[in-house]
Amino acid sequence: MIRRQFLARALGVVVASLGARGAFAQHAGHDMHDMSDMSGMEGMDDMHGMHDMRGMQHMAPHAGQPAGVALAPQNALPSGAPLAALRRLANESSDPGTFRATLVAQPQRRQLMPGKETSFWLYGDAAQGPIVGPLIELREEDTVEIRFVNRLPEPSTVHWHGLPVPPDQDGNPTDPVAPGASRVYRFTVPRGSAGTYWYHPHPHMQSSEQVYRGLAGPIIVRAADDPLVAWPERHLFFTDLKLAADGSVAPNDMMDWMNGREGQFVLVNGARRPGIVVTRDERWRVWNACNARYLRLSLGANYPFAQVGTDGGLLGVARDGLTELLLAPGERAEIVVRAGQWPSQAMLSAAVYDRRKMAMTHGSSLPPDPLRVLADVRFAPAGASAVPTPHVLPSTLRPIEALQPPAGSVAPQKSVVFSEAMDMEAMHRPGATMHEMPAGMKFMINGATFDASRIALTSRRGDVEHWSIENRTDMDHPFHLHGTQFQVIEREQDGKKMKEPYLAWRDTVNVQPGETVRIATVQAIPGERMFHCHILEHEDLGMMATLKVV
Ligand code: C2O
Ligand code: CU
Ligand code: CU
């Protein structure tokens, strides 16, 4: 039988036992009529012990709390304010080439919903300004020294997503900073690493919650010889927010754990549907810092844009004339948006994308998310009198060479396989609970969930390797590898191979169900590196493994 059907059915039973209809009505309203029909148990014959549903109480998202939290309505947050500028993390050093700062993570109450306070967990001095971590702006070859102070009620780490920092400075789950404690993260930013990165917590089994409570922030590394330095820059940091009707940050429910959490709000620099006025051609940096939401960005068919960069910085050659760009969770991009010649009004939206989210019944997928407007964009091109800006992109943005093993040698091969399964035994064990995460829902890498004491793969530093990442599950998963930027070589689906049409540096790549993505990658520093699905609920559920670099 189809694995997915089995999983979906079994979960259906579990959720029904929680009496948690309200919770997933929010996600799967159209499937609700199926939920009462638990009599169709075909395929469940091997689920012995289904009579004992009492153990399932432990699968409620938070003990003692009903799974069905009433959510705030879609319009509970005001919209239409001008896009907020990001806060910045101040450099306390006056030495050129040094960035020294203090980054505090702390609970912070803010009023986003009129009349209702929300307690977030935020980085920096966040009493005002966007509820996004402050922008850390670095230059290539900077020495960075950031003291992290953990004022959260639980352990945390800071992971510098995409930057080639030493493994012991990269916020690995095995290096937690205790509540009330602090530590200094030290690293240098190598030449050639100019790009768009971000930082977020990475404690094992707590990353999802810490990020959805507000802990994530942008990093920009600048090059001395940036060919696009003359383009005015705009930053759009996308986060996802799920608010309960009382203004609190809602806990994860079963559907959140299974498909990855998507709230009712997508925020841009901390606000719902802001307004952007474009008077000149602009360079936009965009971050998908959502726990699980895919963003197929579009300004509409009449507003093509150029992609000039990926996670790890500029492309070799701009990809012009795009009308959409898919950003999986964790991914970043740089695009050039043109002001045009006449005033007009457009919408920046997340177009329909089907990442094959699982439904609770009938082994089927949920329908794709409908189009969602993220921001309103008004084009008001400045006349000839205005500051002249360059309009023509350089034909080469920067040279990128294909990552290859030395001539005459063969790249070591590595295989990463994503799979999903139901652990019936764990599901039925009375009292089974995994930090309030639902037991029995398994998302795996190479047949296992994360175990901090196990090395899944070993690489020699300096070796250019070919990795294949194969998705044997029924939904999309964004693959992310720490400590380096890799190149996608090709993608294969249904026996058809598609060479990647352009060279780019990435640290995150989406892998569709049934797809195999091949990458070339190299690690420079010995130590332990994580690789995982960047749907943070999946990461917390164990879809993560350790690469040892020797
Ligand atoms: Cu952005 Cu290991 O993650
Ligand atoms: Cu990372
Ligand atoms: Cu995943």
Coordinates of C-alpha atoms and ligand atoms in Angstrom, one line a residue:
M1 CA 0.0 0.0 0.0
I2 CA 1.0 3.6 -0.5
R3 CA 3.1 4.8 2.4
R4 CA 1.4 8.2 2.4
Q5 CA -2.1 6.8 2.6
F6 CA -1.1 4.8 5.6
L7 CA 0.4 7.8 7.3
A8 CA -2.5 10.1 6.5
R9 CA -5.0 7.5 7.8
A10 CA -3.2 6.7 10.9
L11 CA -2.9 10.4 11.8
G12 CA -6.5 10.9 11.0
V13 CA -7.4 8.5 13.7
V14 CA -5.0 10.0 16.2
V15 CA -6.3 13.5 15.6
A16 CA -9.9 12.4 15.8
S17 CA -9.1 11.0 19.2
L18 CA -8.0 14.4 20.4
G19 CA -11.3 15.9 19.5
A20 CA -9.2 18.6 18.0
R21 CA -11.4 19.6 15.1
G22 CA -10.9 23.3 15.5
A23 CA -7.2 23.0 15.1
F24 CA -7.1 21.6 11.7
A25 CA -10.3 23.1 10.5
Q26 CA -8.1 26.1 10.2
H27 CA -5.9 24.2 7.7
A28 CA -8.2 21.8 6.1
G29 CA -11.7 23.0 6.3
H30 CA -12.7 21.3 3.1
D31 CA -11.5 18.0 4.5
M32 CA -13.6 18.3 7.6
H33 CA -16.4 16.2 6.3
D34 CA -14.0 13.3 6.0
M35 CA -13.0 13.5 9.6
S36 CA -16.2 12.0 11.0
D37 CA -15.8 9.1 8.6
M38 CA -13.3 7.0 10.5
S39 CA -15.1 3.8 9.7
G40 CA -13.2 3.4 6.4
M41 CA -10.2 1.8 8.0
E42 CA -9.0 -0.2 5.1
G43 CA -5.3 -0.3 5.2
M44 CA -5.3 -0.1 8.9
D45 CA -5.4 -3.8 9.5
D46 CA -1.8 -3.9 10.7
M47 CA -2.5 -1.1 13.2
H48 CA -3.0 -3.4 16.2
G49 CA -3.8 -1.6 19.3
M50 CA -6.0 1.1 17.8
H51 CA -8.5 0.5 20.5
D52 CA -6.2 2.1 23.0
M53 CA -6.4 5.7 22.0
R54 CA -5.8 7.1 25.5
G55 CA -2.0 7.2 25.0
M56 CA -2.6 9.6 22.2
Q57 CA -3.6 12.4 24.6
H58 CA 0.1 13.0 24.9
M59 CA 0.2 14.0 21.3
A60 CA -1.7 17.3 22.0
P61 CA 0.7 20.1 21.1
H62 CA 0.9 21.4 24.6
A63 CA -0.1 19.3 27.6
G64 CA -3.3 20.6 29.2
Q65 CA -4.0 22.9 26.3
P66 CA -6.7 22.1 23.8
A67 CA -5.2 21.4 20.4
G68 CA -7.8 23.6 18.8
V69 CA -6.7 27.1 19.5
A70 CA -9.0 29.7 18.0
L71 CA -6.9 31.9 15.6
A72 CA -7.1 35.6 15.1
P73 CA -8.8 36.5 11.8
Q74 CA -6.8 37.3 8.7
N75 CA -7.4 41.0 9.1
A76 CA -6.5 41.2 12.8
L77 CA -3.2 42.8 11.9
P78 CA -3.2 46.2 10.3
S79 CA -1.8 46.5 6.7
G80 CA -0.7 49.2 4.3
A81 CA 2.0 50.9 6.3
P82 CA 5.2 51.8 4.4
L83 CA 7.7 48.9 4.4
A84 CA 9.7 49.3 7.6
A85 CA 13.5 49.6 7.4
L86 CA 15.2 46.8 9.3
R87 CA 16.8 47.5 12.7
R88 CA 20.6 47.2 12.7
L89 CA 23.0 45.6 15.1
A90 CA 25.4 48.3 16.0
N91 CA 29.1 47.7 15.6
E92 CA 30.8 48.4 18.9
S93 CA 34.2 48.4 17.4
S94 CA 35.9 51.3 15.6
D95 CA 38.7 49.2 14.2
P96 CA 38.3 48.8 10.5
G97 CA 37.9 45.2 9.7
T98 CA 36.3 44.3 13.0
F99 CA 32.6 43.8 13.7
R100 CA 32.0 43.5 17.4
A101 CA 28.5 43.4 18.9
T102 CA 26.2 42.0 21.5
L103 CA 23.1 40.1 20.5
V104 CA 20.5 39.4 23.2
A105 CA 17.7 37.0 22.8
Q106 CA 14.8 37.8 25.1
P107 CA 11.1 37.7 25.6
Q108 CA 9.5 41.0 24.4
R109 CA 5.9 42.1 24.6
R110 CA 4.7 44.0 21.5
Q111 CA 1.3 45.1 20.4
L112 CA 0.6 44.1 16.8
M113 CA -3.1 43.4 17.1
P114 CA -5.0 46.4 18.2
G115 CA -5.7 46.1 21.9
K116 CA -3.9 42.8 22.3
E117 CA -0.3 42.2 23.4
T118 CA 1.8 39.4 22.0
S119 CA 4.8 38.0 23.8
F120 CA 7.5 37.3 21.3
W121 CA 11.0 36.1 21.7
L122 CA 13.2 38.6 19.8
Y123 CA 16.8 39.5 19.2
G124 CA 18.2 42.8 20.1
D125 CA 16.6 45.9 21.5
A126 CA 13.2 45.2 20.1
A127 CA 10.9 47.4 22.1
Q128 CA 10.3 49.3 18.8
G129 CA 10.9 48.6 15.2
P130 CA 10.2 45.5 13.1
I131 CA 9.8 42.3 15.0
V132 CA 12.7 40.9 13.0
G133 CA 16.3 40.4 14.3
P134 CA 18.5 43.4 13.6
L135 CA 20.4 43.4 10.3
I136 CA 24.1 42.4 10.8
E137 CA 26.0 44.1 8.0
L138 CA 29.5 42.8 7.4
R139 CA 32.2 43.2 4.9
E140 CA 34.4 40.5 3.3
E141 CA 37.4 39.8 5.5
D142 CA 35.8 41.2 8.6
T143 CA 36.7 39.6 11.9
V144 CA 33.4 39.1 13.7
E145 CA 32.9 38.8 17.5
I146 CA 29.4 38.6 18.6
R147 CA 28.5 38.1 22.2
F148 CA 25.2 36.2 22.4
V149 CA 23.2 36.6 25.6
N150 CA 20.5 34.1 26.2
R151 CA 17.7 35.7 28.2
L152 CA 15.2 33.1 27.1
P153 CA 13.7 30.5 29.5
E154 CA 15.4 27.7 27.5
P155 CA 18.7 26.9 25.9
S156 CA 19.5 28.4 22.5
T157 CA 22.2 28.8 20.0
V158 CA 22.9 31.2 17.1
H159 CA 23.5 29.6 13.8
W160 CA 24.9 31.7 11.0
H161 CA 23.0 30.2 8.1
G162 CA 25.1 30.0 5.0
L163 CA 28.3 31.5 6.3
P164 CA 31.5 29.4 6.3
V165 CA 32.2 29.9 10.0
P166 CA 34.1 27.2 12.0
P167 CA 31.9 24.4 13.2
D168 CA 32.4 25.2 16.9
Q169 CA 31.2 28.8 16.2
D170 CA 28.2 27.8 14.1
G171 CA 25.5 27.3 16.8
N172 CA 25.3 23.5 16.5
P173 CA 22.6 21.8 18.5
T174 CA 25.4 20.2 20.5
D175 CA 26.7 23.6 21.7
P176 CA 23.7 25.1 23.6
V177 CA 23.9 28.3 25.5
A178 CA 22.0 27.8 28.8
P179 CA 19.2 30.3 29.9
G180 CA 20.9 33.2 31.5
A181 CA 24.3 32.4 30.0
S182 CA 26.2 34.0 27.2
R183 CA 29.0 33.1 24.8
V184 CA 31.1 34.8 22.1
Y185 CA 30.8 33.6 18.6
R186 CA 34.0 34.4 16.6
F187 CA 34.7 34.0 12.9
T188 CA 36.1 35.8 9.9
V189 CA 34.2 36.4 6.7
P190 CA 36.3 35.2 3.8
R191 CA 36.8 37.0 0.6
G192 CA 34.3 36.0 -2.1
S193 CA 31.6 35.3 0.5
A194 CA 29.6 38.5 -0.2
G195 CA 25.9 37.5 -0.1
T196 CA 22.7 37.4 1.7
Y197 CA 22.6 35.2 4.9
W198 CA 20.6 35.0 8.1
Y199 CA 20.9 33.9 11.7
H200 CA 18.5 31.9 13.8
P201 CA 18.5 29.5 16.8
H202 CA 19.5 25.8 16.3
P203 CA 18.9 24.0 19.6
H204 CA 17.7 20.4 19.0
M205 CA 14.0 20.0 19.0
Q206 CA 13.4 23.7 19.9
S207 CA 14.4 25.5 16.6
S208 CA 10.9 25.6 15.3
E209 CA 9.4 27.2 18.3
Q210 CA 12.2 29.7 18.8
V211 CA 12.0 30.8 15.2
Y212 CA 8.2 31.1 15.2
R213 CA 8.3 33.1 18.3
G214 CA 10.4 35.7 16.5
L215 CA 14.1 34.7 16.6
A216 CA 15.5 35.2 13.1
G217 CA 17.4 38.0 11.5
P218 CA 19.2 39.0 8.3
I219 CA 22.9 39.2 7.5
I220 CA 24.5 40.9 4.6
V221 CA 28.1 40.5 3.6
R222 CA 29.4 43.2 1.3
A223 CA 32.2 43.0 -1.2
A224 CA 34.7 45.8 -1.8
D225 CA 34.1 45.4 -5.5
D226 CA 30.3 45.0 -5.7
P227 CA 29.3 45.6 -9.3
L228 CA 25.8 46.6 -8.3
V229 CA 26.8 49.1 -5.6
A230 CA 25.1 51.9 -7.5
W231 CA 21.6 50.3 -7.3
P232 CA 19.6 51.5 -4.4
E233 CA 18.9 48.5 -2.1
R234 CA 15.7 47.3 -0.4
H235 CA 15.4 44.5 2.1
L236 CA 12.4 42.2 2.4
F237 CA 12.6 39.7 5.3
F238 CA 9.7 37.3 5.1
T239 CA 8.5 35.6 8.3
D240 CA 5.4 33.7 9.2
L241 CA 3.2 34.4 12.2
K242 CA 0.4 32.3 13.7
L243 CA -1.5 34.3 16.2
A244 CA -4.3 33.0 18.5
A245 CA -7.4 35.1 18.9
D246 CA -6.2 36.4 22.2
G247 CA -3.0 37.7 20.6
S248 CA -0.7 35.0 21.8
V249 CA 1.7 33.1 19.5
A250 CA -0.3 29.9 18.9
P251 CA 1.5 26.6 19.6
N252 CA 2.1 24.0 16.9
D253 CA -0.7 21.6 16.2
M254 CA -0.6 18.3 14.5
M255 CA -0.9 19.7 11.0
D256 CA 2.0 22.1 11.8
W257 CA 4.2 19.3 12.8
M258 CA 3.3 17.2 9.8
N259 CA 3.4 19.8 7.0
G260 CA 5.5 22.5 8.7
R261 CA 3.9 25.5 10.4
E262 CA 2.1 28.1 8.4
G263 CA 0.4 30.9 10.2
Q264 CA -2.4 33.1 9.0
F265 CA 0.1 35.9 8.5
V266 CA 3.1 36.4 6.3
L267 CA 5.0 39.4 7.4
V268 CA 7.5 41.5 5.5
N269 CA 9.9 43.2 7.8
G270 CA 7.5 42.4 10.6
A271 CA 4.3 43.8 9.1
R272 CA 1.4 42.5 7.1
R273 CA 1.1 43.7 3.5
P274 CA 3.2 46.8 3.6
G275 CA 3.4 49.4 0.8
I276 CA 6.5 49.9 -1.3
V277 CA 7.1 52.9 -3.6
V278 CA 9.6 52.3 -6.3
T279 CA 10.9 55.4 -8.0
R280 CA 14.2 54.1 -9.4
D281 CA 15.5 50.7 -10.4
E282 CA 16.3 48.8 -7.2
R283 CA 18.2 45.9 -5.9
W284 CA 16.0 43.8 -3.6
R285 CA 17.4 41.2 -1.1
V286 CA 14.7 38.8 -0.1
W287 CA 14.8 36.2 2.7
N288 CA 12.4 33.4 3.2
A289 CA 12.7 33.1 7.0
C290 CA 9.4 31.3 7.4
N291 CA 9.3 28.0 9.3
A292 CA 7.7 26.1 6.4
R293 CA 6.0 28.4 3.9
Y294 CA 7.1 28.4 0.3
L295 CA 7.2 31.8 -1.4
R296 CA 6.8 31.8 -5.2
L297 CA 7.4 35.5 -5.5
S298 CA 5.8 37.4 -8.3
L299 CA 4.9 41.0 -9.2
G300 CA 2.5 39.7 -11.9
A301 CA 3.0 38.9 -15.6
N302 CA 3.5 42.6 -16.5
Y303 CA 6.4 43.2 -14.1
P304 CA 9.3 41.0 -15.0
F305 CA 12.4 41.3 -12.9
A306 CA 16.0 40.0 -13.0
Q307 CA 17.5 37.6 -10.5
V308 CA 21.0 38.7 -9.8
G309 CA 21.9 36.6 -6.7
T310 CA 21.2 33.5 -4.7
D311 CA 22.0 32.5 -1.1
G312 CA 25.7 32.8 -1.5
G313 CA 25.8 36.0 -3.5
L314 CA 25.8 37.2 -7.1
L315 CA 25.1 35.0 -10.1
G316 CA 27.7 34.9 -12.9
V317 CA 25.1 36.3 -15.3
A318 CA 21.7 37.9 -14.4
R319 CA 18.6 35.9 -15.1
D320 CA 16.4 38.6 -16.7
G321 CA 12.8 38.5 -17.6
L322 CA 11.6 36.4 -14.7
T323 CA 8.0 36.7 -13.6
E324 CA 8.3 34.4 -10.6
L325 CA 10.9 33.0 -8.3
L326 CA 10.4 30.2 -5.9
L327 CA 12.0 30.6 -2.5
A328 CA 11.8 27.6 -0.3
P329 CA 12.1 28.1 3.5
G330 CA 15.7 29.2 4.3
E331 CA 16.5 30.5 0.8
R332 CA 17.4 34.0 -0.2
A333 CA 17.7 35.8 -3.4
E334 CA 18.7 39.2 -4.9
I335 CA 16.6 40.6 -7.6
V336 CA 16.5 43.8 -9.6
V337 CA 13.1 45.5 -9.9
R338 CA 12.7 48.2 -12.4
A339 CA 10.7 51.4 -11.9
G340 CA 9.4 51.4 -15.5
Q341 CA 8.4 54.4 -17.4
W342 CA 4.9 55.1 -16.2
P343 CA 3.3 55.2 -12.9
S344 CA 1.5 52.0 -12.1
Q345 CA 0.4 49.8 -9.2
A346 CA 1.3 46.1 -8.7
M347 CA 1.2 43.5 -6.0
L348 CA 4.0 41.5 -4.7
S349 CA 2.5 38.1 -4.1
A350 CA 3.2 34.5 -3.3
A351 CA 1.7 32.8 -6.3
V352 CA 0.1 29.4 -6.1
Y353 CA 2.6 26.6 -5.3
D354 CA 1.8 23.0 -4.6
R355 CA 4.3 21.6 -2.2
R356 CA 2.0 18.6 -1.7
K357 CA 1.0 19.2 1.9
M358 CA -0.5 16.1 3.4
A359 CA -4.2 15.9 4.2
M360 CA -5.5 14.0 7.2
T361 CA -7.6 11.6 5.3
H362 CA -7.9 9.6 2.1
G363 CA -4.1 9.7 1.6
S364 CA -4.5 12.8 -0.5
S365 CA -2.7 16.1 -0.5
L366 CA -4.2 19.4 0.6
P367 CA -4.9 21.7 -2.3
P368 CA -2.1 24.2 -3.0
D369 CA -2.2 27.4 -1.1
P370 CA -4.1 30.2 -2.9
L371 CA -2.3 33.2 -4.1
R372 CA -1.4 35.5 -1.3
V373 CA -0.6 39.2 -1.5
L374 CA 2.6 40.1 0.4
A375 CA 3.0 43.8 -0.3
D376 CA 1.5 46.5 -2.5
V377 CA 4.1 48.0 -4.9
R378 CA 3.6 51.4 -6.5
F379 CA 5.8 52.3 -9.4
A380 CA 6.4 56.0 -9.5
P381 CA 9.3 56.5 -11.9
A382 CA 11.2 59.7 -11.1
G383 CA 11.5 62.0 -14.1
A384 CA 14.7 62.9 -15.9
S385 CA 15.4 65.5 -13.2
A386 CA 15.9 62.8 -10.6
V387 CA 19.1 61.2 -9.6
P388 CA 20.3 59.2 -12.6
T389 CA 20.7 55.5 -11.8
P390 CA 22.2 52.7 -13.9
H391 CA 19.6 50.8 -15.9
V392 CA 21.8 48.3 -17.6
L393 CA 23.0 45.3 -15.6
P394 CA 26.6 44.4 -16.2
S395 CA 26.9 41.4 -18.6
T396 CA 29.0 39.5 -16.0
L397 CA 28.1 40.1 -12.3
R398 CA 31.1 38.0 -11.1
P399 CA 32.9 35.0 -12.4
I400 CA 31.6 31.7 -11.1
E401 CA 33.5 28.5 -12.0
A402 CA 32.0 25.1 -11.9
L403 CA 33.0 23.3 -8.7
Q404 CA 35.0 20.3 -9.9
P405 CA 37.5 17.8 -8.4
P406 CA 41.1 18.2 -9.6
A407 CA 41.6 17.0 -13.2
G408 CA 42.1 13.2 -13.3
S409 CA 40.4 12.5 -10.0
V410 CA 36.9 11.4 -9.3
A411 CA 34.6 13.3 -6.9
P412 CA 33.6 11.1 -3.8
Q413 CA 29.9 10.4 -4.0
K414 CA 27.5 10.8 -1.1
S415 CA 23.8 9.9 -1.0
V416 CA 21.2 11.6 1.1
V417 CA 17.7 10.1 1.1
F418 CA 14.6 11.8 2.6
S419 CA 11.9 9.4 3.8
E420 CA 8.9 9.4 6.0
A421 CA 7.3 6.7 8.1
M422 CA 5.0 5.9 10.9
D423 CA 6.4 4.4 14.0
M424 CA 3.4 2.5 15.3
E425 CA 5.1 1.3 18.4
A426 CA 6.1 4.8 19.5
M427 CA 2.6 6.0 18.7
H428 CA 0.9 3.5 20.8
R429 CA 3.3 3.5 23.7
P430 CA 1.3 4.9 26.6
G431 CA 2.8 8.2 27.7
A432 CA 4.9 8.5 24.6
T433 CA 5.9 12.1 24.1
M434 CA 8.8 13.8 22.6
H435 CA 9.0 17.3 23.9
E436 CA 5.4 17.8 23.1
M437 CA 6.0 16.7 19.6
P438 CA 3.8 14.0 18.2
A439 CA 5.5 10.6 18.5
G440 CA 5.1 8.3 15.6
M441 CA 5.5 10.9 12.9
K442 CA 8.9 10.2 11.4
F443 CA 10.8 12.3 8.8
M444 CA 14.2 10.7 8.2
I445 CA 17.5 11.1 6.5
N446 CA 19.1 7.9 5.3
G447 CA 16.6 5.8 7.2
A448 CA 17.1 7.4 10.6
T449 CA 16.0 10.4 12.7
F450 CA 18.6 12.7 14.2
D451 CA 21.0 11.3 16.9
A452 CA 23.6 13.8 18.1
S453 CA 26.0 11.0 18.8
R454 CA 25.9 9.5 15.3
I455 CA 28.0 10.7 12.4
A456 CA 26.0 10.1 9.3
L457 CA 28.6 11.0 6.7
T458 CA 32.3 11.8 6.7
S459 CA 34.1 14.1 4.3
R460 CA 37.7 15.1 3.9
R461 CA 38.2 18.8 3.9
G462 CA 39.1 20.3 0.6
D463 CA 37.5 17.3 -1.4
V464 CA 35.0 18.4 -4.0
E465 CA 32.2 15.9 -3.6
H466 CA 29.1 15.0 -5.5
W467 CA 26.0 14.6 -3.3
S468 CA 22.7 13.3 -4.5
I469 CA 19.7 14.3 -2.5
E470 CA 16.7 12.0 -3.1
N471 CA 13.2 12.7 -1.9
R472 CA 11.3 9.5 -1.3
T473 CA 8.5 11.2 0.6
D474 CA 5.3 12.7 -0.8
M475 CA 6.0 16.3 -0.1
D476 CA 8.7 18.9 -0.9
H477 CA 11.6 19.3 1.5
P478 CA 14.2 22.0 1.3
F479 CA 17.7 20.5 1.8
H480 CA 20.2 22.7 3.7
L481 CA 23.9 22.0 4.4
H482 CA 25.9 24.0 6.9
G483 CA 29.2 25.6 6.6
T484 CA 29.5 26.0 2.8
Q485 CA 27.9 27.1 -0.4
F486 CA 27.3 24.4 -3.0
Q487 CA 26.4 24.3 -6.7
V488 CA 23.4 22.4 -8.1
I489 CA 24.6 20.2 -11.0
E490 CA 21.3 18.6 -12.2
R491 CA 17.9 17.4 -11.1
E492 CA 16.4 14.1 -12.0
Q493 CA 12.7 13.1 -11.9
D494 CA 10.9 10.2 -13.5
G495 CA 14.2 9.2 -15.1
K496 CA 14.6 12.5 -16.8
K497 CA 17.7 14.5 -16.1
M498 CA 17.7 18.2 -16.2
K499 CA 21.1 20.0 -16.1
E500 CA 20.9 23.1 -13.9
P501 CA 20.8 25.9 -16.4
Y502 CA 23.0 28.3 -14.6
L503 CA 25.8 28.4 -12.0
A504 CA 25.0 29.7 -8.6
W505 CA 26.1 29.4 -5.0
R506 CA 23.5 28.0 -2.6
D507 CA 23.2 26.5 0.8
T508 CA 19.5 25.5 0.5
V509 CA 17.8 23.7 -2.4
N510 CA 14.2 22.4 -2.7
V511 CA 13.7 18.8 -3.5
Q512 CA 10.4 17.7 -4.9
P513 CA 8.7 14.4 -4.2
G514 CA 10.4 11.7 -6.4
E515 CA 13.1 14.1 -7.3
T516 CA 16.9 13.7 -7.0
V517 CA 19.0 16.8 -6.9
R518 CA 22.8 16.5 -7.5
I519 CA 25.1 19.0 -6.0
A520 CA 28.9 19.7 -6.0
T521 CA 30.1 20.7 -2.5
V522 CA 33.3 21.1 -0.5
Q523 CA 34.0 21.8 3.1
A524 CA 37.0 23.8 4.2
I525 CA 37.1 23.4 8.0
P526 CA 37.3 20.2 10.1
G527 CA 34.5 19.6 12.6
E528 CA 30.8 18.6 12.7
R529 CA 28.3 20.1 10.3
M530 CA 24.6 19.7 10.2
F531 CA 22.5 19.0 7.1
H532 CA 18.7 18.9 7.3
C533 CA 15.3 19.8 6.0
H534 CA 14.7 23.5 6.5
I535 CA 11.0 23.0 7.3
L536 CA 11.9 23.6 10.9
E537 CA 9.2 21.3 12.3
H538 CA 10.8 18.5 10.2
E539 CA 14.2 19.4 11.5
D540 CA 13.0 19.2 15.1
L541 CA 11.3 15.9 14.4
G542 CA 14.7 14.6 13.4
M543 CA 15.1 15.2 9.7
M544 CA 18.7 16.2 10.3
A545 CA 22.0 14.5 10.3
T546 CA 25.7 15.2 11.0
L547 CA 28.5 15.4 8.5
K548 CA 31.9 15.0 10.0
V549 CA 34.7 16.9 8.2
V550 CA 38.1 15.5 8.8
Ligands
C2O1 CU1 19.0 27.8 8.7 CU2 20.6 24.4 10.1 O1 19.8 26.1 9.4
CU2 CU 22.2 26.7 8.3
CU3 CU 10.8 18.5 5.4

